[in-house]
Structure formats: C-alpha cells, structure tokens
PDB file of C-alpha atoms and ligand atoms in Angstrom:
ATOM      1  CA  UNK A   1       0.000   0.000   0.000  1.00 86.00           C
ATOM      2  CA  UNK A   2       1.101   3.401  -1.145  1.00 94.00           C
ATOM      3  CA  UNK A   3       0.663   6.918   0.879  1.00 96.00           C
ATOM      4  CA  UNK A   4      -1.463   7.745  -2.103  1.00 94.00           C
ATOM      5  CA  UNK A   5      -3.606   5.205  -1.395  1.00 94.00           C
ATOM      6  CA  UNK A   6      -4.566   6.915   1.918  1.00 96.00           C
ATOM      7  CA  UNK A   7      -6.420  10.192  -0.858  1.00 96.00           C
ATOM      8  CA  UNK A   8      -8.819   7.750  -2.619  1.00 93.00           C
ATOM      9  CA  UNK A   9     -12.723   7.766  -1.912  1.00 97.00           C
ATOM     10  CA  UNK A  10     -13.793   4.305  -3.843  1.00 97.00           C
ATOM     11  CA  UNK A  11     -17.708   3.935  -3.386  1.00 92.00           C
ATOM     12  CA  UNK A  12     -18.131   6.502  -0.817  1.00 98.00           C
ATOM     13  CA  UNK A  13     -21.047   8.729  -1.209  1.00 98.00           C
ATOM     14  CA  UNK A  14     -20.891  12.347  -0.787  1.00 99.00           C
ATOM     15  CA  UNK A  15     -23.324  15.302  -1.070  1.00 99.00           C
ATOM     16  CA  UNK A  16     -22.258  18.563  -2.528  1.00 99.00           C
ATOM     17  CA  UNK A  17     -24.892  21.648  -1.898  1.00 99.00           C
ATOM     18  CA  UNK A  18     -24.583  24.499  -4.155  1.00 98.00           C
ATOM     19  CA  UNK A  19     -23.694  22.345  -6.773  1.00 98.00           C
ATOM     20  CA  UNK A  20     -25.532  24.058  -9.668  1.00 98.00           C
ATOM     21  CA  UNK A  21     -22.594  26.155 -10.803  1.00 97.00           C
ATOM     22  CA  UNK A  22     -18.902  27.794  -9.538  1.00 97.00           C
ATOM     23  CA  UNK A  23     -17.128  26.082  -6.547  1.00 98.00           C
ATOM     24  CA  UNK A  24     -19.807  23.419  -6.547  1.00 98.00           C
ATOM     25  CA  UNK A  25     -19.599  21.561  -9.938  1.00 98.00           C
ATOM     26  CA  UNK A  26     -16.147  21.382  -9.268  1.00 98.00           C
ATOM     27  CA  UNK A  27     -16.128  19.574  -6.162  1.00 98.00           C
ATOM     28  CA  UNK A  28     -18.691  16.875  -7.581  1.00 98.00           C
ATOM     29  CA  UNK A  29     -16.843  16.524 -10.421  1.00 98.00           C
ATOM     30  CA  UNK A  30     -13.860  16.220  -8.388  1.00 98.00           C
ATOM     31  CA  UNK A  31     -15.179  13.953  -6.016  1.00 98.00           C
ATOM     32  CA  UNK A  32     -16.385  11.807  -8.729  1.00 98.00           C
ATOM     33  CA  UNK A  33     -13.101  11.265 -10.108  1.00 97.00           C
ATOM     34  CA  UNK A  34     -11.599  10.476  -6.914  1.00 97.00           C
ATOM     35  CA  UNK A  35     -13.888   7.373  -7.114  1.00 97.00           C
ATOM     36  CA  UNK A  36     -17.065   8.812  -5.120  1.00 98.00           C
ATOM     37  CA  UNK A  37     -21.096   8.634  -6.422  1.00 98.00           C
ATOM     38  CA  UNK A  38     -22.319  12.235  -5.990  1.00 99.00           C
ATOM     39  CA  UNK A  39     -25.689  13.522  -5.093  1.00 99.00           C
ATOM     40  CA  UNK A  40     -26.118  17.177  -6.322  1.00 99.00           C
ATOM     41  CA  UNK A  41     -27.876  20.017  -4.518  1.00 99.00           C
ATOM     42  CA  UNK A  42     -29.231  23.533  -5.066  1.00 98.00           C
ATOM     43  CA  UNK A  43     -32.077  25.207  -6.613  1.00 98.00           C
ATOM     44  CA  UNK A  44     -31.827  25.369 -10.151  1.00 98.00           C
ATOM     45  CA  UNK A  45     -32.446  21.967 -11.657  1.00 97.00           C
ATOM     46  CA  UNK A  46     -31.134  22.078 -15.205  1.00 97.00           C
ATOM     47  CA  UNK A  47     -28.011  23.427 -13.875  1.00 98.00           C
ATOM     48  CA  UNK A  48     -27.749  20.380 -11.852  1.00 98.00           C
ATOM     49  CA  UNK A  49     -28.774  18.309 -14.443  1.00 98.00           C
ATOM     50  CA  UNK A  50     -25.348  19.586 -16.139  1.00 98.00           C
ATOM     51  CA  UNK A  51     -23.067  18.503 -13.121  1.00 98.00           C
ATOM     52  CA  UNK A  52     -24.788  15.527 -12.450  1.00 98.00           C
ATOM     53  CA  UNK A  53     -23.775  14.843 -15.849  1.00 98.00           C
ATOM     54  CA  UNK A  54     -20.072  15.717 -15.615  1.00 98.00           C
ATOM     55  CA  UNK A  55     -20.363  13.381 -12.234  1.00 98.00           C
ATOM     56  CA  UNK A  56     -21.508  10.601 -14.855  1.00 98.00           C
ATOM     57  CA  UNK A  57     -19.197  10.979 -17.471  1.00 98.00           C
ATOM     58  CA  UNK A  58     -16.191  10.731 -15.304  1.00 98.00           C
ATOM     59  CA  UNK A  59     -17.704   6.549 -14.461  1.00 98.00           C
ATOM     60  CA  UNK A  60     -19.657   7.573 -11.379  1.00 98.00           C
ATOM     61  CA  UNK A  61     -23.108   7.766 -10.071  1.00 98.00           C
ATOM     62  CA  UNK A  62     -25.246  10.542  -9.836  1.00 98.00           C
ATOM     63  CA  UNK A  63     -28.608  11.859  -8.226  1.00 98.00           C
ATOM     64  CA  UNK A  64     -29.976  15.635  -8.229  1.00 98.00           C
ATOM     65  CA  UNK A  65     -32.089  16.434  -5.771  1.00 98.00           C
ATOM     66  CA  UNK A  66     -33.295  20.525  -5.901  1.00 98.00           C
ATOM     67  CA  UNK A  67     -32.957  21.829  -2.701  1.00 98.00           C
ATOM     68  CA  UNK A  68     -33.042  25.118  -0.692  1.00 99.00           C
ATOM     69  CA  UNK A  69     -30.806  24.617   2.027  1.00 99.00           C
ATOM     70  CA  UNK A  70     -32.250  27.538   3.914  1.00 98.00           C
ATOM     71  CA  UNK A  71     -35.242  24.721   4.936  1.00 98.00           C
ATOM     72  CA  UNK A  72     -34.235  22.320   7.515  1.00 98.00           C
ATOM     73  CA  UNK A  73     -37.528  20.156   6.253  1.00 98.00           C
ATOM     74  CA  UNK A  74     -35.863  19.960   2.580  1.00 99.00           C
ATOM     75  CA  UNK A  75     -32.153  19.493   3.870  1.00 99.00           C
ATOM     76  CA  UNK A  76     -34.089  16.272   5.867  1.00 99.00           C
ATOM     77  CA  UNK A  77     -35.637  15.245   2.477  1.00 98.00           C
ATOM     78  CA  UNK A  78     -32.148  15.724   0.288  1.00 99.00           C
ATOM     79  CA  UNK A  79     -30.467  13.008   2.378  1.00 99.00           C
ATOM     80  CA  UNK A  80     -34.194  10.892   2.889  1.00 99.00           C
ATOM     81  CA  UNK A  81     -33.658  10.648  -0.749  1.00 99.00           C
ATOM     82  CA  UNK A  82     -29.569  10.314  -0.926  1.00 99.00           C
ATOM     83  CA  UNK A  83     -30.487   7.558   1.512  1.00 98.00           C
ATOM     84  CA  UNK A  84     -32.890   5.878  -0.652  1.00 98.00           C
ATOM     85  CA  UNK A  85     -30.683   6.328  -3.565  1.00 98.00           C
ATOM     86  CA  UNK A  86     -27.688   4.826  -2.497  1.00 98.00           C
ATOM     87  CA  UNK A  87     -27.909   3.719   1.097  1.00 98.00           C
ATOM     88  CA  UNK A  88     -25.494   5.822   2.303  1.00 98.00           C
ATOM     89  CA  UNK A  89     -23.641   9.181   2.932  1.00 99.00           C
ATOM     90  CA  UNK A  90     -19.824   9.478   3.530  1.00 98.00           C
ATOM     91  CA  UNK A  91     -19.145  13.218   3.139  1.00 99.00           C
ATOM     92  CA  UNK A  92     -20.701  16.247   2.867  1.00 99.00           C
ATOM     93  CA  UNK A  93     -19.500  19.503   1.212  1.00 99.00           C
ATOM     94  CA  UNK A  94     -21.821  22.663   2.567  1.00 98.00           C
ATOM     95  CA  UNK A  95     -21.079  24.676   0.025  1.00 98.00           C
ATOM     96  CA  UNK A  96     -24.388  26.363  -1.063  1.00 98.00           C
ATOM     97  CA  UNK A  97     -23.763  30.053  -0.013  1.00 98.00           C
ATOM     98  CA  UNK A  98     -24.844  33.568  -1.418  1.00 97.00           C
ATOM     99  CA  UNK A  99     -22.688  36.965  -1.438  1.00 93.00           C
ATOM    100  CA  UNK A 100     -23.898  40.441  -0.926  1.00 93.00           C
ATOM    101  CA  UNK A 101     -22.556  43.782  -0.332  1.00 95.00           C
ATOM    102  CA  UNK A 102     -24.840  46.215   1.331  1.00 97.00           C
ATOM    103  CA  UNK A 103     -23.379  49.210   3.881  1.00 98.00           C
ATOM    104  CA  UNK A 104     -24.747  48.373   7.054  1.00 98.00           C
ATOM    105  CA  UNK A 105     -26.442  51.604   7.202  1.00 98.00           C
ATOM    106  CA  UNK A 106     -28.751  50.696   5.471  1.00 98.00           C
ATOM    107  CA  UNK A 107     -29.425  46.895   4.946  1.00 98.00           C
ATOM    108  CA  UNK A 108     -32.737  45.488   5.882  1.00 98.00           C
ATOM    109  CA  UNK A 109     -33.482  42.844   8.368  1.00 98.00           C
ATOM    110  CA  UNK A 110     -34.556  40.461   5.515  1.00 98.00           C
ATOM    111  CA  UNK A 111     -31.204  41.167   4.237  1.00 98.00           C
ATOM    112  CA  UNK A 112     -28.935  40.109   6.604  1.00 98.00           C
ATOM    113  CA  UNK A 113     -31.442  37.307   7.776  1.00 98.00           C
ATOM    114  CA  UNK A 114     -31.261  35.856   3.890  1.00 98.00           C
ATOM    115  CA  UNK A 115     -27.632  35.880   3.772  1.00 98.00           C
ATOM    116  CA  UNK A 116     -27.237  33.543   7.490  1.00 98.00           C
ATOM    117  CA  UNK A 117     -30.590  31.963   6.641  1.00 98.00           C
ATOM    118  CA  UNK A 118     -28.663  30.142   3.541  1.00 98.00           C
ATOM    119  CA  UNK A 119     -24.702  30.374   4.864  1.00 98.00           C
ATOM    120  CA  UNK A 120     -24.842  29.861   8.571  1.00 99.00           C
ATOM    121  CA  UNK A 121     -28.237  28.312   9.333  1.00 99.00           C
ATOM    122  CA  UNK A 122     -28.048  26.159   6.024  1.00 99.00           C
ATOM    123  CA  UNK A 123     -25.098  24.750   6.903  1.00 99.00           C
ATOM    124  CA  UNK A 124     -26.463  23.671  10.097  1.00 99.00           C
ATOM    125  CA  UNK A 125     -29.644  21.876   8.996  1.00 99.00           C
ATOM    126  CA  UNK A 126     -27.458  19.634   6.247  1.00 99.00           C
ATOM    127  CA  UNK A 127     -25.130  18.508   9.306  1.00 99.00           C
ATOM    128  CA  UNK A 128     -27.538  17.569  11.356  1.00 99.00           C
ATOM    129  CA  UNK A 129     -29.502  15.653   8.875  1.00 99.00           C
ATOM    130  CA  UNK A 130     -26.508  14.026   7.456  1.00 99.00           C
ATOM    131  CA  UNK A 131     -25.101  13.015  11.503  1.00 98.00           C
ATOM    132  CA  UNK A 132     -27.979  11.302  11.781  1.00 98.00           C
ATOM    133  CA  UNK A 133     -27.018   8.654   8.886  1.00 98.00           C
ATOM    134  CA  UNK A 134     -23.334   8.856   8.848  1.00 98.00           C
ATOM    135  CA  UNK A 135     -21.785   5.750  10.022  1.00 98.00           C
ATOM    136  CA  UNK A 136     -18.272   6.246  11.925  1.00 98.00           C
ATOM    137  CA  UNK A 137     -15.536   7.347   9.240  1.00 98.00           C
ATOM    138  CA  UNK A 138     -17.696   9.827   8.264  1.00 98.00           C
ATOM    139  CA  UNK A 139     -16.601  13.568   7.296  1.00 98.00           C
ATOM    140  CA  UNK A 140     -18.240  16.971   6.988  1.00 99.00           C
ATOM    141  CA  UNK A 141     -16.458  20.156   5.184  1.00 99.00           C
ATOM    142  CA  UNK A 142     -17.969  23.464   5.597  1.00 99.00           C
ATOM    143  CA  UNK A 143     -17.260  26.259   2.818  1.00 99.00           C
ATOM    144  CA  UNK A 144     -16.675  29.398   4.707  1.00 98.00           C
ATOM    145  CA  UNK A 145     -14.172  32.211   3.662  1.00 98.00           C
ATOM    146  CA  UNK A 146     -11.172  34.234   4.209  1.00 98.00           C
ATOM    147  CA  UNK A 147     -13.819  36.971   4.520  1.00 97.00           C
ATOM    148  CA  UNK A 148     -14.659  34.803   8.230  1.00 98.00           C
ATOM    149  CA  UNK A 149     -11.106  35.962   9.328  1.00 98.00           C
ATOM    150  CA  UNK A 150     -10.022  39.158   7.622  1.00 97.00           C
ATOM    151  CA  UNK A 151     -11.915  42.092   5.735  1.00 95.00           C
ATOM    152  CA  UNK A 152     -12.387  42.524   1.746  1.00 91.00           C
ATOM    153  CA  UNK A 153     -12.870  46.021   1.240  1.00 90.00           C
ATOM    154  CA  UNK A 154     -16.732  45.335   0.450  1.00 94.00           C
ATOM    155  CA  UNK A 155     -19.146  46.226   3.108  1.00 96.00           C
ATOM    156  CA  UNK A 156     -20.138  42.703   3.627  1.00 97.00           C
ATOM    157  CA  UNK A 157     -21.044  42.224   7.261  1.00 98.00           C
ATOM    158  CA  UNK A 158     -23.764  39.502   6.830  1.00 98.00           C
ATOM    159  CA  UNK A 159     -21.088  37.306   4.469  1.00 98.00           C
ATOM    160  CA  UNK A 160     -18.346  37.846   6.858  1.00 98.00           C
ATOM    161  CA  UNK A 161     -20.667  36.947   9.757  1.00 98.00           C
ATOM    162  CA  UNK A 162     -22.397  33.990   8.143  1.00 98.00           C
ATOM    163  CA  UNK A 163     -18.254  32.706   7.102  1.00 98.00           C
ATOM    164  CA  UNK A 164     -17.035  33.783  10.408  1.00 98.00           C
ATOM    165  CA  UNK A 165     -20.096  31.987  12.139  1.00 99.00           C
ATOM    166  CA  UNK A 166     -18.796  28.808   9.927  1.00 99.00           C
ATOM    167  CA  UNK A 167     -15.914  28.222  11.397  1.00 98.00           C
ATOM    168  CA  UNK A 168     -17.583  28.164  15.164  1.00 98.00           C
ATOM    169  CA  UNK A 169     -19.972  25.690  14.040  1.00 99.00           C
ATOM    170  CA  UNK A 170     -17.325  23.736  12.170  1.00 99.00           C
ATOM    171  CA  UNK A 171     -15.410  23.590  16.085  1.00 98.00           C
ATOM    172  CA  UNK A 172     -18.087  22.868  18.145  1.00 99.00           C
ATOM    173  CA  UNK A 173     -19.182  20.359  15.794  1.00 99.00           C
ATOM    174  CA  UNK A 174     -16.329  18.648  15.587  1.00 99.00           C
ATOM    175  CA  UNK A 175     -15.650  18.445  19.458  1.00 98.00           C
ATOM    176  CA  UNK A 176     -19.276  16.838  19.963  1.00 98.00           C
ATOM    177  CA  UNK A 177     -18.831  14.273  16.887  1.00 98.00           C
ATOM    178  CA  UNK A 178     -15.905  13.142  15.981  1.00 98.00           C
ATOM    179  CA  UNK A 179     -15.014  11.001  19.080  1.00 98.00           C
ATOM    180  CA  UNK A 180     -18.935  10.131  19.522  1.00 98.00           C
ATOM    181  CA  UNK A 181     -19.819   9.655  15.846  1.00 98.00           C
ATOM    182  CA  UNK A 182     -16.725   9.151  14.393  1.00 98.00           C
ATOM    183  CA  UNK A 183     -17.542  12.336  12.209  1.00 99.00           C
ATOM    184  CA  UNK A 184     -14.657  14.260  11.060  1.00 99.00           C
ATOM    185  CA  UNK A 185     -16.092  17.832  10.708  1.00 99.00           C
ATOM    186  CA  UNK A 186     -13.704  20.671   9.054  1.00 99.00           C
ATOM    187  CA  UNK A 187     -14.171  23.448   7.376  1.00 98.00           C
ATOM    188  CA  UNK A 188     -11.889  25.120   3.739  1.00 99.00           C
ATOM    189  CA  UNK A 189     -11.428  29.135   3.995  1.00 98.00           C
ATOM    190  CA  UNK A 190     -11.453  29.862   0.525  1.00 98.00           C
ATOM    191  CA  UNK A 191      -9.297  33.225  -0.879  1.00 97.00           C
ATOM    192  CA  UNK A 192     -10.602  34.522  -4.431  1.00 95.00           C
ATOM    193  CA  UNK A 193     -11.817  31.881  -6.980  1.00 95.00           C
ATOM    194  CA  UNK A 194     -13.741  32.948 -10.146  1.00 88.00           C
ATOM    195  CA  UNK A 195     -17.522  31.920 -10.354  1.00 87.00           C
ATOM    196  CA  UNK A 196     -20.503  33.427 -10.863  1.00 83.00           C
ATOM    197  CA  UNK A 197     -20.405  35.215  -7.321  1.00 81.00           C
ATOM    198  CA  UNK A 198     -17.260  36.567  -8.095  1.00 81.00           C
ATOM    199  CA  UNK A 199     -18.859  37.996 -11.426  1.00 81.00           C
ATOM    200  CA  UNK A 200     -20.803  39.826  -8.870  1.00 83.00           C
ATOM    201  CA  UNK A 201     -18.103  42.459  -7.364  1.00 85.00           C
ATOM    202  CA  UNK A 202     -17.874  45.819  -8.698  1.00 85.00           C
ATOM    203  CA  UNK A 203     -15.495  46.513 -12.092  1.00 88.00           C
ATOM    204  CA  UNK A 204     -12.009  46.051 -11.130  1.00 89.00           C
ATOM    205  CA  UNK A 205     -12.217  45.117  -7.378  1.00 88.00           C
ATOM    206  CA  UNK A 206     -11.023  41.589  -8.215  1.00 86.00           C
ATOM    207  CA  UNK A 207      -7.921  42.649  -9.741  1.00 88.00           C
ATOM    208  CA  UNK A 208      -7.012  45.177  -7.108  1.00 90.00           C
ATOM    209  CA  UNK A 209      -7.500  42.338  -4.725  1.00 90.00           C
ATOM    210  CA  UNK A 210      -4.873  40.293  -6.786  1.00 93.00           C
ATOM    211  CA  UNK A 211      -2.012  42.075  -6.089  1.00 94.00           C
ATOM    212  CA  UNK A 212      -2.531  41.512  -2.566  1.00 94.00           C
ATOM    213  CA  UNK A 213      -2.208  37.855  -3.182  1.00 97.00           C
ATOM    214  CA  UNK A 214       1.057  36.233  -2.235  1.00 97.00           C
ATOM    215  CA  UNK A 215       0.856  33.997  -4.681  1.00 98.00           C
ATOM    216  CA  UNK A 216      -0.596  37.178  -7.697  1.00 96.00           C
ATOM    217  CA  UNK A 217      -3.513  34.914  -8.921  1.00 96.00           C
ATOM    218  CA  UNK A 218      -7.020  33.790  -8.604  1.00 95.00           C
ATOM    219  CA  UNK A 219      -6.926  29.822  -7.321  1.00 97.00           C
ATOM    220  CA  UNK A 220      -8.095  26.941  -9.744  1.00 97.00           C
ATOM    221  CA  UNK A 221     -10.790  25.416  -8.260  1.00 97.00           C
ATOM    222  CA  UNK A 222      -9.173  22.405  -8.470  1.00 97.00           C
ATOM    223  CA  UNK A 223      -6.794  23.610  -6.133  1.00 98.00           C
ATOM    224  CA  UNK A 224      -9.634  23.939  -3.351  1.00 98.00           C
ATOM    225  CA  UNK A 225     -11.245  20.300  -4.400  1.00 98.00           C
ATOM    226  CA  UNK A 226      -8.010  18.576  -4.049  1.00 98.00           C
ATOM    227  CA  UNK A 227      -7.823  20.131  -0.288  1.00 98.00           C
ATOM    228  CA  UNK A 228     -11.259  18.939   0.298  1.00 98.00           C
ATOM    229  CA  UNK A 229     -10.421  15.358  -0.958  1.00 98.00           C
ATOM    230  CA  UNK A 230      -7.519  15.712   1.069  1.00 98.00           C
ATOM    231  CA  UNK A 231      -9.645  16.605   4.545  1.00 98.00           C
ATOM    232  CA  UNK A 232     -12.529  13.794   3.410  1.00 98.00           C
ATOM    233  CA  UNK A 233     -10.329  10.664   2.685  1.00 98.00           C
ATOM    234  CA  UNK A 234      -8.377   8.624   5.252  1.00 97.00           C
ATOM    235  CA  UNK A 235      -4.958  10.841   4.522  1.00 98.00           C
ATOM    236  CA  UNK A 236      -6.908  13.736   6.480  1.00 98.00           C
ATOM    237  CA  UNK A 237      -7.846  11.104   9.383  1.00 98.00           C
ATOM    238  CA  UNK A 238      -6.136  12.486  11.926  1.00 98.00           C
ATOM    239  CA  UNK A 239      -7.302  16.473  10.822  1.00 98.00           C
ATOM    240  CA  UNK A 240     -10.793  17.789  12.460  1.00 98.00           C
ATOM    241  CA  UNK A 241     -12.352  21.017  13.634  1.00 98.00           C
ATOM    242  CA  UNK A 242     -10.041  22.802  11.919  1.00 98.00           C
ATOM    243  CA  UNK A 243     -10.734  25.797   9.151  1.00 98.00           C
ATOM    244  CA  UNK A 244      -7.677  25.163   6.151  1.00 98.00           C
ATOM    245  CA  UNK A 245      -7.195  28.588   4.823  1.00 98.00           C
ATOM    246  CA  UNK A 246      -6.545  28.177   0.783  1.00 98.00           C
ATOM    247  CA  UNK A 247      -6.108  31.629  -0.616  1.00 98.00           C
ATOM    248  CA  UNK A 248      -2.931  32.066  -2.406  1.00 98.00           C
ATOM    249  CA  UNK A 249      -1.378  34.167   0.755  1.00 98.00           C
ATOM    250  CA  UNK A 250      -3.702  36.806   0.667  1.00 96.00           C
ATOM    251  CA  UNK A 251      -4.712  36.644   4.343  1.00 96.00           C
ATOM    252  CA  UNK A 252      -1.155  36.964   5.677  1.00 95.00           C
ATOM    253  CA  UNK A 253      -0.060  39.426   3.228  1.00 91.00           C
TER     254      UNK A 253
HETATM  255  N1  NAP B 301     -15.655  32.051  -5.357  1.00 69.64           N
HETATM  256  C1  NAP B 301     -14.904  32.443  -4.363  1.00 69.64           C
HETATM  257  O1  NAP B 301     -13.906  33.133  -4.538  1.00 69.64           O
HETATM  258  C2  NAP B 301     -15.264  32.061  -2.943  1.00 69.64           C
HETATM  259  C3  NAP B 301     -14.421  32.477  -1.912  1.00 69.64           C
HETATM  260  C4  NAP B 301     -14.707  32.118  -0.605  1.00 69.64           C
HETATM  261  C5  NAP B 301     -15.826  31.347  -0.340  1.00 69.64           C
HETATM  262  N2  NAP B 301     -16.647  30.962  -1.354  1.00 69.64           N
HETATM  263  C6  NAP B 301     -17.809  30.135  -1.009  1.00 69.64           C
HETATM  264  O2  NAP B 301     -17.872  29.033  -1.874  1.00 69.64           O
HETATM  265  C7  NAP B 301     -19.234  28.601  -1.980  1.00 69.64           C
HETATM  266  C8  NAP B 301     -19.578  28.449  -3.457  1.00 69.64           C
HETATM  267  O3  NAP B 301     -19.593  29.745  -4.042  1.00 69.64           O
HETATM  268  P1  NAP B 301     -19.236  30.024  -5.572  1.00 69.64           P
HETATM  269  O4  NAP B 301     -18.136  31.010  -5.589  1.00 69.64           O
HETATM  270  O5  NAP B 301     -19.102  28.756  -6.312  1.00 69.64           O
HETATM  271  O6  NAP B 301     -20.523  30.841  -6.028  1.00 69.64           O
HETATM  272  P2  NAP B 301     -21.733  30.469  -6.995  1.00 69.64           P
HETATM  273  O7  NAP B 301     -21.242  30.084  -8.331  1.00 69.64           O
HETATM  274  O8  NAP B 301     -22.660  31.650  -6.870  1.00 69.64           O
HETATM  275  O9  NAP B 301     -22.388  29.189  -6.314  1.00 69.64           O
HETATM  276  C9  NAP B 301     -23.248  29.260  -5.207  1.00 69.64           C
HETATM  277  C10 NAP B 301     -24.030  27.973  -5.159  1.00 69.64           C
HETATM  278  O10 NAP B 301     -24.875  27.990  -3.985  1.00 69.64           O
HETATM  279  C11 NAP B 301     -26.169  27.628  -4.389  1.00 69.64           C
HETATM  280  N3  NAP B 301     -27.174  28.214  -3.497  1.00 69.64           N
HETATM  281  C12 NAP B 301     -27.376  29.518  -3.231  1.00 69.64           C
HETATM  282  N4  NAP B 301     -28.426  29.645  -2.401  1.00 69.64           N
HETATM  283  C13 NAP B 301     -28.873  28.387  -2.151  1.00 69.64           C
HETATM  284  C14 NAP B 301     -29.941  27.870  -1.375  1.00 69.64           C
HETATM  285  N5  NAP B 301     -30.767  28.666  -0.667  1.00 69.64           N
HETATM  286  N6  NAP B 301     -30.132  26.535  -1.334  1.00 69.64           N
HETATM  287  C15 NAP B 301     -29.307  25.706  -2.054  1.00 69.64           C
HETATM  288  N7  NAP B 301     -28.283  26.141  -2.806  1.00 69.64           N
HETATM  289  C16 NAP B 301     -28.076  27.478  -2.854  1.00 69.64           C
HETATM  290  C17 NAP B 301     -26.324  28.112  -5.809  1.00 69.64           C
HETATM  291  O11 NAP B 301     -27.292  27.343  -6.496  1.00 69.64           O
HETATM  292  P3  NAP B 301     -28.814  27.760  -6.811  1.00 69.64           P
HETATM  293  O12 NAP B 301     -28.827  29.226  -7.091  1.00 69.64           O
HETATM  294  O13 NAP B 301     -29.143  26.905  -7.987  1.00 69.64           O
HETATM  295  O14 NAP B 301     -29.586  27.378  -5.584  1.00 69.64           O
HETATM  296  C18 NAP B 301     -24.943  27.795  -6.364  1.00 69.64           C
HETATM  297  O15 NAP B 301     -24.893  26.457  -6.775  1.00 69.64           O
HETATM  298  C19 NAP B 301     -20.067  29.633  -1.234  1.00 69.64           C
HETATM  299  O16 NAP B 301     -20.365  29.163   0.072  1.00 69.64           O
HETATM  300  C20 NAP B 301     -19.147  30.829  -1.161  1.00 69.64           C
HETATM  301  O17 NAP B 301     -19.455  31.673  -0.069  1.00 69.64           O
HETATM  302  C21 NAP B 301     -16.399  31.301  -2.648  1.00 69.64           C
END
C-alpha cells in the first residue's frame, strides 16, 4: 500500500450543496473522479442536471435532488432521498452560499437574515440531517471564507458573519462528533476563486484584490477540491475542527 492510497474515496457517497454552478460543480466533479457517487444540490435543476452529468461521465453515479438549504424540512428530504438512492452518505461539502454587499447603514433585516438563513443556518440543517445517517468514518467540510477571518474592502457584514459563524460551528461540531460519531467535521477558507459570485463584485475590485495575493492569482478550483479530498479521505484522518485557509497568501499578506 502506497501513501497515495490513503487520498482515494472508492464507493463513498458524498453530497455537494450548491452544486448548480462555480465552486460546486467542481467539487462533484472532483469527487467523482476520486472514485465517489455524488448527489447534487441547489435550486436550479437544469443546472444540476449539467453537473450531475459531468459526475456521470467521469464513471460515477449521480442523483440531483433541488434543494433550498435555507429549509431544515428539505435538507431532511435531500439526504431521505440520498439515503434511498444509495444507502449511504460518507461526506458532505456545505457549500451552497450567497454573497452580498450592502453598507450596514442601510441593509434590511430580511437582508442580513437571507444571507445567514442560507450560509450559517443552512449549513447547520445539512449537518444535522446528514449526523444522523453517517456511520463512523464519516466527514463533513464546511465552505466558509477568508472573509470569516479578515476584511475585503466590500461592506459585507452579513457574508463575513455567516463565514465567520462557519468556522464556530465547524469547532463545536467537531468536538461533539468526531469522538462520539466518528464524524470528522472541518471546514476550507477559501481566498478569491472565479464563479458566478465573483462575477458579482464591482469593475475592477477583483484585480485590485490580486495584487494583494502572495501567490498574484485567482486559485483553480481544483486547487480547493483537491484540499477537500484531502480533509474527506483517510490521509486527512487524523485532521478535524479545523478551518484550512486556501487563498494564495492573501490573508497573511
Ligand atoms: N468564489 C470564491 O472566490 C469564494 C471564496 C470564498 C468562499 N466561497 C464560497 O464558496 C461557496 C460556493 O460559491 P461560488 O463562488 O461557487 O458561487 P456560486 O457560483 O454563486 O455558487 C453558489 C451555489 O450555492 C447555491 N445556493 C445559493 N443559495 C442556495 C440555497 N438557498 N439553497 C441551495 N443552494 C443554494 C447556488 O445554487 P442555486 O442558485 O441553484 O440554488 C450555487 O450552486 C459559497 O459558500 C461561497 O461563499 C467562494
């Protein structure tokens, strides 16, 4: 047996949320090549339709199931119906998120509430739906965001509070179920990667962020779903409640 053995994720099942576009579609493909059957997660069907399809052609099962994460009763009936699907679930990748940028002066109650409703509270309802099935060996990776430990020049208080809030839950998850469970629960912090919330920031902001970047470039997001096949398969075994900062040295520059 090789050290690389210890990165491969033959027939485990993992569910990806947000995985109708960006970040998402790469971590189910990702995951698929590493040997894992995906079930794929967000709102927008034919977009999952799409990834589910990458998940196929690279020789792996997949099942869509739409789903707004901000409902705790359709997080419960995602992995009802991973379940029935394929009897299982290994890993999950919270990764469904949304990005604003409103001054707090003025943003609105609903605002704010829509941006934890789907980051923070989202996350929270797919763990504890998928604890309930995962057998010991388990793993759970939370997206949050180097905007959870540093600021981005946006006014982006509910992100940053939703990402920051990540990497609590991602702690105190981890200390009540990995020894208990056997559920590995870690989170990635994520620097700049482009996707269709990145398309989002005003004209030029990304590329004045860039030259605060150690490393001068956006990161491949194959980059991030290596790390997270890193953190889900045995070679990350001994890794949990941790938050694994991948953003090209921007947060220490
Ligand atoms: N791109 C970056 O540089 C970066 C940096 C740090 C952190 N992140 C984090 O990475 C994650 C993925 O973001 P991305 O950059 O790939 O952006 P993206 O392309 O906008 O993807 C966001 C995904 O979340 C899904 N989503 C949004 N609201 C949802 C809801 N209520 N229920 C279920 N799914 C929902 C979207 O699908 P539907 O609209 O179809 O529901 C979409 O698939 C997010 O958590 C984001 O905060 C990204």
């Amino acid at each position: 047996m090789s050290v690389l053995d210890l990165f491969g994720l033959d027939d485990k099942v993992v569910v990806v949320t947000g995985a109708s576009s960006g970040l998402g579609v790469s971590f189910a493909q990702a995951f698929a090549e590493a040997g894992a059957d995906v079930v794929v997660a967000a709102r927008r069907v034919e977009k999952l339709t799409a990834t589910a399809a990458l998940v196929e052609a690279a020789g792996r099962r997949a099942h869509a199931v739409a789903t707004d994460v901000a409902d705790p009763q359709q997080c419960q009936r995602l992995i009802d119906s991973a379940m029935r699907e394929f009897g299982r679930v290994d890993i999950l990748i919270n990764n469904a998120g949304v990005g604003t940028a409103v001054p707090a002066s003025r943003e609105t109650p609903e605002e704010f509430r829509s941006v934890i409703d789907v980051n923070l509270n989202g996350s929270y309802w797919m763990a504890q739906a998928c604890a309930k099935v995962m057998a010991p060996g388990s793993s759970i990776i939370n997206i949050s965001s180097i905007l959870g430990l540093v600021t981005g020049g946006l006014p982006q208080a509910a992100y940053s509070a939703s990402k920051a809030g990540i990497m609590g839950l991602t702690r105190d998850l981890a200390q009540q179920w990995s020894f208990r469970k056997g559920i590995r629960v870690n989170g990635l912090a994520p620097g700049f990667f482009e996707t269709e919330m990145t398309d989002t920031y005003p004209p030029g902001y990304l590329d004045a962020v860039l030259k605060n970047v150690i490393l001068r470039r956006k990161g491949d997001p194959a980059e991030l779903a290596a790390t997270a096949i890193w953190l889900a398969s045995p070679a990350g075994g001994y890794v949990t409640g941790q938050t694994i900062v991948v953003d090209g040295g921007v947060s220490i520059a």
